[in-house]
Amino acid sequence: ILALTLINQLTPGGVTYGNRVAGTGTLDAAGAVGPIGGIEQKAYAVDQTDADVFFVPAGQEQDARKGAPDLNIVPVHSLDEILNWLKSHPRA
């Protein structure tokens, strides 16, 4: 999410398209999102905020949903997938 924040700040108009974004995972030099621990608890914490979407490493979405079954959880493999999802799901 730190990388997304930097891209958002450096891009005129931003890249979140009005979405309030949360996310977790590791990020390698190629932009691949990797797994992390404590995802169920992180999802629960995000669910207590006004986030519109919670990006999680692909393969960990089921565990994230245990912590927040009603949260909009989007599994991703890469930073590019996050950017593409945001562009495809603008908030008015």
GROMACS .gro file of N, CA, C and O in nm:
model
  368
    1ILE      N    1   0.083  -0.119   0.000
    1ILE     CA    2   0.000   0.000   0.000
    1ILE      C    3   0.086   0.124   0.000
    1ILE      O    4   0.047   0.228  -0.053
    2LEU      N    5   0.205   0.115   0.057
    2LEU     CA    6   0.296   0.228   0.053
    2LEU      C    7   0.330   0.262  -0.092
    2LEU      O    8   0.328   0.378  -0.131
    3ALA      N    9   0.356   0.160  -0.173
    3ALA     CA   10   0.386   0.184  -0.315
    3ALA      C   11   0.267   0.249  -0.384
    3ALA      O   12   0.283   0.343  -0.462
    4LEU      N   13   0.147   0.202  -0.355
    4LEU     CA   14   0.026   0.261  -0.414
    4LEU      C   15   0.009   0.406  -0.371
    4LEU      O   16  -0.027   0.492  -0.452
    5THR      N   17   0.038   0.435  -0.246
    5THR     CA   18   0.028   0.572  -0.195
    5THR      C   19   0.124   0.663  -0.269
    5THR      O   20   0.087   0.775  -0.308
    6LEU      N   21   0.246   0.617  -0.291
    6LEU     CA   22   0.344   0.698  -0.364
    6LEU      C   23   0.299   0.723  -0.508
    6LEU      O   24   0.306   0.835  -0.557
    7ILE      N   25   0.252   0.618  -0.574
    7ILE     CA   26   0.204   0.633  -0.712
    7ILE      C   27   0.087   0.730  -0.715
    7ILE      O   28   0.078   0.816  -0.803
    8ASN      N   29  -0.003   0.716  -0.619
    8ASN     CA   30  -0.121   0.804  -0.612
    8ASN      C   31  -0.080   0.950  -0.595
    8ASN      O   32  -0.136   1.040  -0.660
    9GLN      N   33   0.018   0.976  -0.511
    9GLN     CA   34   0.063   1.113  -0.486
    9GLN      C   35   0.137   1.172  -0.605
    9GLN      O   36   0.132   1.292  -0.628
   10LEU      N   37   0.205   1.088  -0.680
   10LEU     CA   38   0.285   1.136  -0.793
   10LEU      C   39   0.207   1.142  -0.925
   10LEU      O   40   0.258   1.194  -1.024
   11THR      N   41   0.086   1.090  -0.925
   11THR     CA   42   0.004   1.088  -1.047
   11THR      C   43  -0.099   1.200  -1.039
   11THR      O   44  -0.181   1.202  -0.948
   12PRO      N   45  -0.095   1.295  -1.134
   12PRO     CA   46  -0.196   1.401  -1.134
   12PRO      C   47  -0.338   1.341  -1.134
   12PRO      O   48  -0.369   1.255  -1.216
   13GLY      N   49  -0.419   1.380  -1.039
   13GLY     CA   50  -0.554   1.327  -1.028
   13GLY      C   51  -0.562   1.198  -0.948
   13GLY      O   52  -0.670   1.152  -0.916
   14GLY      N   53  -0.448   1.137  -0.920
   14GLY     CA   54  -0.444   1.014  -0.841
   14GLY      C   55  -0.483   0.890  -0.918
   14GLY      O   56  -0.520   0.897  -1.036
   15VAL      N   57  -0.475   0.776  -0.851
   15VAL     CA   58  -0.506   0.649  -0.915
   15VAL      C   59  -0.613   0.570  -0.839
   15VAL      O   60  -0.644   0.457  -0.876
   16THR      N   61  -0.671   0.629  -0.735
   16THR     CA   62  -0.771   0.555  -0.659
   16THR      C   63  -0.913   0.574  -0.713
   16THR      O   64  -1.003   0.499  -0.676
   17TYR      N   65  -0.931   0.674  -0.799
   17TYR     CA   66  -1.061   0.699  -0.863
   17TYR      C   67  -1.173   0.712  -0.759
   17TYR      O   68  -1.283   0.661  -0.779
   18GLY      N   69  -1.142   0.777  -0.648
   18GLY     CA   70  -1.241   0.803  -0.545
   18GLY      C   71  -1.259   0.692  -0.444
   18GLY      O   72  -1.335   0.706  -0.349
   19ASN      N   73  -1.191   0.580  -0.462
   19ASN     CA   74  -1.201   0.469  -0.367
   19ASN      C   75  -1.119   0.496  -0.243
   19ASN      O   76  -1.009   0.551  -0.252
   20ARG      N   77  -1.171   0.456  -0.129
   20ARG     CA   78  -1.095   0.456  -0.004
   20ARG      C   79  -1.035   0.317   0.006
   20ARG      O   80  -1.106   0.218   0.019
   21VAL      N   81  -0.902   0.312  -0.004
   21VAL     CA   82  -0.831   0.186  -0.026
   21VAL      C   83  -0.755   0.141   0.099
   21VAL      O   84  -0.691   0.221   0.167
   22ALA      N   85  -0.760   0.011   0.124
   22ALA     CA   86  -0.676  -0.054   0.224
   22ALA      C   87  -0.616  -0.177   0.156
   22ALA      O   88  -0.668  -0.226   0.057
   23GLY      N   89  -0.505  -0.222   0.209
   23GLY     CA   90  -0.444  -0.340   0.152
   23GLY      C   91  -0.328  -0.388   0.236
   23GLY      O   92  -0.283  -0.319   0.328
   24THR      N   93  -0.283  -0.508   0.204
   24THR     CA   94  -0.171  -0.566   0.276
   24THR      C   95  -0.100  -0.664   0.184
   24THR      O   96  -0.151  -0.705   0.082
   25GLY      N   97   0.020  -0.699   0.225
   25GLY     CA   98   0.101  -0.795   0.150
   25GLY      C   99   0.240  -0.741   0.129
   25GLY      O  100   0.265  -0.622   0.148
   26THR      N  101   0.330  -0.829   0.093
   26THR     CA  102   0.464  -0.786   0.056
   26THR      C  103   0.464  -0.746  -0.090
   26THR      O  104   0.371  -0.777  -0.164
   27LEU      N  105   0.567  -0.674  -0.132
   27LEU     CA  106   0.578  -0.632  -0.271
   27LEU      C  107   0.723  -0.650  -0.312
   27LEU      O  108   0.813  -0.594  -0.249
   28ASP      N  109   0.746  -0.727  -0.419
   28ASP     CA  110   0.884  -0.746  -0.464
   28ASP      C  111   0.917  -0.646  -0.574
   28ASP      O  112   0.831  -0.567  -0.616
   29ALA      N  113   1.041  -0.649  -0.620
   29ALA     CA  114   1.089  -0.551  -0.718
   29ALA      C  115   1.013  -0.559  -0.850
   29ALA      O  116   1.006  -0.460  -0.924
   30ALA      N  117   0.954  -0.673  -0.880
   30ALA     CA  118   0.879  -0.689  -1.005
   30ALA      C  119   0.733  -0.648  -0.989
   30ALA      O  120   0.655  -0.652  -1.085
   31GLY      N  121   0.692  -0.608  -0.867
   31GLY     CA  122   0.555  -0.566  -0.844
   31GLY      C  123   0.462  -0.678  -0.802
   31GLY      O  124   0.341  -0.658  -0.796
   32ALA      N  125   0.518  -0.797  -0.771
   32ALA     CA  126   0.435  -0.909  -0.726
   32ALA      C  127   0.399  -0.893  -0.579
   32ALA      O  128   0.484  -0.859  -0.497
   33VAL      N  129   0.272  -0.917  -0.548
   33VAL     CA  130   0.223  -0.909  -0.411
   33VAL      C  131   0.237  -1.047  -0.347
   33VAL      O  132   0.193  -1.146  -0.404
   34GLY      N  133   0.299  -1.051  -0.228
   34GLY     CA  134   0.321  -1.177  -0.159
   34GLY      C  135   0.244  -1.187  -0.030
   34GLY      O  136   0.192  -1.087   0.022
   35PRO      N  137   0.236  -1.308   0.025
   35PRO     CA  138   0.156  -1.334   0.146
   35PRO      C  139   0.216  -1.272   0.272
   35PRO      O  140   0.334  -1.243   0.279
   36ILE      N  141   0.129  -1.256   0.371
   36ILE     CA  142   0.167  -1.201   0.502
   36ILE      C  143   0.093  -1.280   0.610
   36ILE      O  144   0.000  -1.355   0.581
   37GLY      N  145   0.130  -1.256   0.734
   37GLY     CA  146   0.062  -1.320   0.846
   37GLY      C  147  -0.045  -1.229   0.903
   37GLY      O  148  -0.050  -1.109   0.877
   38GLY      N  149  -0.133  -1.288   0.982
   38GLY     CA  150  -0.235  -1.212   1.053
   38GLY      C  151  -0.342  -1.150   0.967
   38GLY      O  152  -0.403  -1.050   1.005
   39ILE      N  153  -0.369  -1.209   0.852
   39ILE     CA  154  -0.462  -1.145   0.758
   39ILE      C  155  -0.606  -1.140   0.811
   39ILE      O  156  -0.679  -1.044   0.785
   40GLU      N  157  -0.646  -1.240   0.887
   40GLU     CA  158  -0.782  -1.238   0.942
   40GLU      C  159  -0.800  -1.117   1.035
   40GLU      O  160  -0.901  -1.047   1.027
   41GLN      N  161  -0.701  -1.092   1.118
   41GLN     CA  162  -0.707  -0.979   1.210
   41GLN      C  163  -0.698  -0.845   1.136
   41GLN      O  164  -0.764  -0.748   1.172
   42LYS      N  165  -0.617  -0.841   1.031
   42LYS     CA  166  -0.606  -0.718   0.951
   42LYS      C  167  -0.738  -0.688   0.883
   42LYS      O  168  -0.781  -0.573   0.877
   43ALA      N  169  -0.802  -0.791   0.829
   43ALA     CA  170  -0.932  -0.771   0.764
   43ALA      C  171  -1.035  -0.719   0.864
   43ALA      O  172  -1.113  -0.628   0.833
   44TYR      N  173  -1.035  -0.774   0.984
   44TYR     CA  174  -1.127  -0.727   1.088
   44TYR      C  175  -1.104  -0.578   1.116
   44TYR      O  176  -1.199  -0.500   1.125
   45ALA      N  177  -0.976  -0.539   1.129
   45ALA     CA  178  -0.944  -0.399   1.156
   45ALA      C  179  -0.988  -0.308   1.042
   45ALA      O  180  -1.045  -0.200   1.065
   46VAL      N  181  -0.966  -0.350   0.918
   46VAL     CA  182  -1.007  -0.271   0.802
   46VAL      C  183  -1.158  -0.257   0.799
   46VAL      O  184  -1.211  -0.152   0.765
   47ASP      N  185  -1.228  -0.362   0.838
   47ASP     CA  186  -1.374  -0.360   0.838
   47ASP      C  187  -1.429  -0.255   0.934
   47ASP      O  188  -1.544  -0.212   0.920
   48GLN      N  189  -1.350  -0.213   1.030
   48GLN     CA  190  -1.393  -0.112   1.126
   48GLN      C  191  -1.373   0.030   1.072
   48GLN      O  192  -1.406   0.127   1.139
   49THR      N  193  -1.318   0.044   0.953
   49THR     CA  194  -1.293   0.173   0.890
   49THR      C  195  -1.397   0.198   0.781
   49THR      O  196  -1.488   0.119   0.762
   50ASP      N  197  -1.376   0.304   0.704
   50ASP     CA  198  -1.466   0.334   0.592
   50ASP      C  199  -1.405   0.295   0.458
   50ASP      O  200  -1.442   0.349   0.354
   51ALA      N  201  -1.314   0.197   0.457
   51ALA     CA  202  -1.251   0.153   0.333
   51ALA      C  203  -1.355   0.094   0.238
   51ALA      O  204  -1.446   0.022   0.280
   52ASP      N  205  -1.340   0.124   0.109
   52ASP     CA  206  -1.428   0.068   0.007
   52ASP      C  207  -1.379  -0.067  -0.042
   52ASP      O  208  -1.457  -0.149  -0.091
   53VAL      N  209  -1.248  -0.089  -0.033
   53VAL     CA  210  -1.188  -0.211  -0.086
   53VAL      C  211  -1.065  -0.246  -0.001
   53VAL      O  212  -0.996  -0.158   0.049
   54PHE      N  213  -1.042  -0.376   0.015
   54PHE     CA  214  -0.925  -0.427   0.086
   54PHE      C  215  -0.854  -0.524  -0.007
   54PHE      O  216  -0.906  -0.632  -0.036
   55PHE      N  217  -0.738  -0.484  -0.056
   55PHE     CA  218  -0.658  -0.569  -0.144
   55PHE      C  219  -0.573  -0.663  -0.059
   55PHE      O  220  -0.503  -0.619   0.033
   56VAL      N  221  -0.580  -0.792  -0.091
   56VAL     CA  222  -0.504  -0.893  -0.018
   56VAL      C  223  -0.428  -0.981  -0.118
   56VAL      O  224  -0.468  -0.992  -0.235
   57PRO      N  225  -0.320  -1.044  -0.073
   57PRO     CA  226  -0.248  -1.135  -0.162
   57PRO      C  227  -0.340  -1.249  -0.208
   57PRO      O  228  -0.414  -1.306  -0.127
   58ALA      N  229  -0.336  -1.279  -0.337
   58ALA     CA  230  -0.415  -1.390  -0.390
   58ALA      C  231  -0.380  -1.516  -0.314
   58ALA      O  232  -0.264  -1.543  -0.284
   59GLY      N  233  -0.483  -1.592  -0.280
   59GLY     CA  234  -0.465  -1.713  -0.203
   59GLY      C  235  -0.494  -1.694  -0.055
   59GLY      O  236  -0.508  -1.792   0.019
   60GLN      N  237  -0.503  -1.570  -0.011
   60GLN     CA  238  -0.532  -1.543   0.130
   60GLN      C  239  -0.670  -1.481   0.150
   60GLN      O  240  -0.706  -1.445   0.262
   61GLU      N  241  -0.748  -1.472   0.045
   61GLU     CA  242  -0.878  -1.406   0.056
   61GLU      C  243  -0.975  -1.482   0.146
   61GLU      O  244  -1.054  -1.420   0.217
   62GLN      N  245  -0.970  -1.615   0.147
   62GLN     CA  246  -1.061  -1.691   0.233
   62GLN      C  247  -1.033  -1.662   0.381
   62GLN      O  248  -1.126  -1.643   0.459
   63ASP      N  249  -0.906  -1.657   0.419
   63ASP     CA  250  -0.871  -1.625   0.557
   63ASP      C  251  -0.911  -1.482   0.591
   63ASP      O  252  -0.959  -1.455   0.701
   64ALA      N  253  -0.895  -1.389   0.496
   64ALA     CA  254  -0.935  -1.251   0.520
   64ALA      C  255  -1.086  -1.242   0.543
   64ALA      O  256  -1.132  -1.169   0.631
   65ARG      N  257  -1.162  -1.318   0.467
   65ARG     CA  258  -1.308  -1.315   0.480
   65ARG      C  259  -1.355  -1.370   0.615
   65ARG      O  260  -1.463  -1.335   0.662
   66LYS      N  261  -1.275  -1.453   0.680
   66LYS     CA  262  -1.309  -1.502   0.814
   66LYS      C  263  -1.315  -1.384   0.912
   66LYS      O  264  -1.395  -1.385   1.005
   67GLY      N  265  -1.229  -1.285   0.891
   67GLY     CA  266  -1.225  -1.170   0.980
   67GLY      C  267  -1.323  -1.061   0.944
   67GLY      O  268  -1.355  -0.976   1.026
   68ALA      N  269  -1.369  -1.062   0.819
   68ALA     CA  270  -1.460  -0.955   0.773
   68ALA      C  271  -1.544  -1.008   0.656
   68ALA      O  272  -1.517  -0.977   0.539
   69PRO      N  273  -1.645  -1.087   0.684
   69PRO     CA  274  -1.722  -1.149   0.576
   69PRO      C  275  -1.795  -1.052   0.484
   69PRO      O  276  -1.821  -1.086   0.368
   70ASP      N  277  -1.823  -0.930   0.529
   70ASP     CA  278  -1.899  -0.836   0.446
   70ASP      C  279  -1.810  -0.732   0.377
   70ASP      O  280  -1.860  -0.649   0.301
   71LEU      N  281  -1.681  -0.735   0.404
   71LEU     CA  282  -1.587  -0.640   0.347
   71LEU      C  283  -1.561  -0.673   0.200
   71LEU      O  284  -1.557  -0.791   0.163
   72ASN      N  285  -1.543  -0.572   0.117
   72ASN     CA  286  -1.508  -0.592  -0.023
   72ASN      C  287  -1.359  -0.629  -0.031
   72ASN      O  288  -1.273  -0.542  -0.035
   73ILE      N  289  -1.332  -0.758  -0.032
   73ILE     CA  290  -1.195  -0.811  -0.034
   73ILE      C  291  -1.161  -0.852  -0.176
   73ILE      O  292  -1.233  -0.931  -0.237
   74VAL      N  293  -1.051  -0.797  -0.228
   74VAL     CA  294  -1.010  -0.826  -0.365
   74VAL      C  295  -0.871  -0.890  -0.362
   74VAL      O  296  -0.774  -0.827  -0.322
   75PRO      N  297  -0.861  -1.017  -0.405
   75PRO     CA  298  -0.731  -1.081  -0.410
   75PRO      C  299  -0.652  -1.035  -0.533
   75PRO      O  300  -0.710  -1.020  -0.642
   76VAL      N  301  -0.524  -1.011  -0.514
   76VAL     CA  302  -0.440  -0.964  -0.625
   76VAL      C  303  -0.305  -1.036  -0.625
   76VAL      O  304  -0.256  -1.079  -0.521
   77HIS      N  305  -0.249  -1.046  -0.745
   77HIS     CA  306  -0.115  -1.104  -0.762
   77HIS      C  307  -0.009  -0.996  -0.777
   77HIS      O  308   0.109  -1.024  -0.756
   78SER      N  309  -0.051  -0.874  -0.817
   78SER     CA  310   0.049  -0.772  -0.848
   78SER      C  311  -0.005  -0.631  -0.824
   78SER      O  312  -0.127  -0.609  -0.817
   79LEU      N  313   0.087  -0.537  -0.818
   79LEU     CA  314   0.051  -0.396  -0.808
   79LEU      C  315  -0.028  -0.353  -0.931
   79LEU      O  316  -0.123  -0.275  -0.921
   80ASP      N  317   0.007  -0.405  -1.048
   80ASP     CA  318  -0.067  -0.373  -1.170
   80ASP      C  319  -0.214  -0.415  -1.159
   80ASP      O  320  -0.302  -0.345  -1.207
   81GLU      N  321  -0.240  -0.530  -1.096
   81GLU     CA  322  -0.379  -0.574  -1.079
   81GLU      C  323  -0.456  -0.475  -0.990
   81GLU      O  324  -0.573  -0.448  -1.015
   82ILE      N  325  -0.390  -0.422  -0.888
   82ILE     CA  326  -0.454  -0.323  -0.802
   82ILE      C  327  -0.490  -0.199  -0.884
   82ILE      O  328  -0.603  -0.150  -0.880
   83LEU      N  329  -0.394  -0.150  -0.960
   83LEU     CA  330  -0.417  -0.030  -1.042
   83LEU      C  331  -0.528  -0.053  -1.144
   83LEU      O  332  -0.613   0.035  -1.165
   84ASN      N  333  -0.529  -0.169  -1.207
   84ASN     CA  334  -0.633  -0.201  -1.305
   84ASN      C  335  -0.770  -0.212  -1.240
   84ASN      O  336  -0.870  -0.165  -1.295
   85TRP      N  337  -0.775  -0.274  -1.120
   85TRP     CA  338  -0.904  -0.285  -1.050
   85TRP      C  339  -0.957  -0.147  -1.017
   85TRP      O  340  -1.077  -0.119  -1.038
   86LEU      N  341  -0.873  -0.062  -0.964
   86LEU     CA  342  -0.917   0.074  -0.928
   86LEU      C  343  -0.970   0.150  -1.049
   86LEU      O  344  -1.072   0.217  -1.041
   87LYS      N  345  -0.900   0.139  -1.158
   87LYS     CA  346  -0.943   0.208  -1.282
   87LYS      C  347  -1.078   0.154  -1.331
   87LYS      O  348  -1.161   0.230  -1.382
   88SER      N  349  -1.101   0.025  -1.312
   88SER     CA  350  -1.224  -0.038  -1.358
   88SER      C  351  -1.341  -0.020  -1.263
   88SER      O  352  -1.456  -0.051  -1.298
   89HIS      N  353  -1.313   0.029  -1.140
   89HIS     CA  354  -1.418   0.044  -1.039
   89HIS      C  355  -1.415   0.184  -0.976
   89HIS      O  356  -1.400   0.198  -0.855
   90PRO      N  357  -1.432   0.288  -1.059
   90PRO     CA  358  -1.432   0.423  -1.001
   90PRO      C  359  -1.556   0.445  -0.915
   90PRO      O  360  -1.661   0.387  -0.941
   91ARG      N  361  -1.539   0.528  -0.812
   91ARG     CA  362  -1.654   0.568  -0.729
   91ARG      C  363  -1.696   0.707  -0.774
   91ARG      O  364  -1.614   0.791  -0.797
   92ALA      N  365  -1.826   0.725  -0.784
   92ALA     CA  366  -1.878   0.855  -0.829
   92ALA      C  367  -1.868   0.959  -0.722
   92ALA      O  368  -1.856   0.937  -0.609
   0.00000   0.00000   0.00000
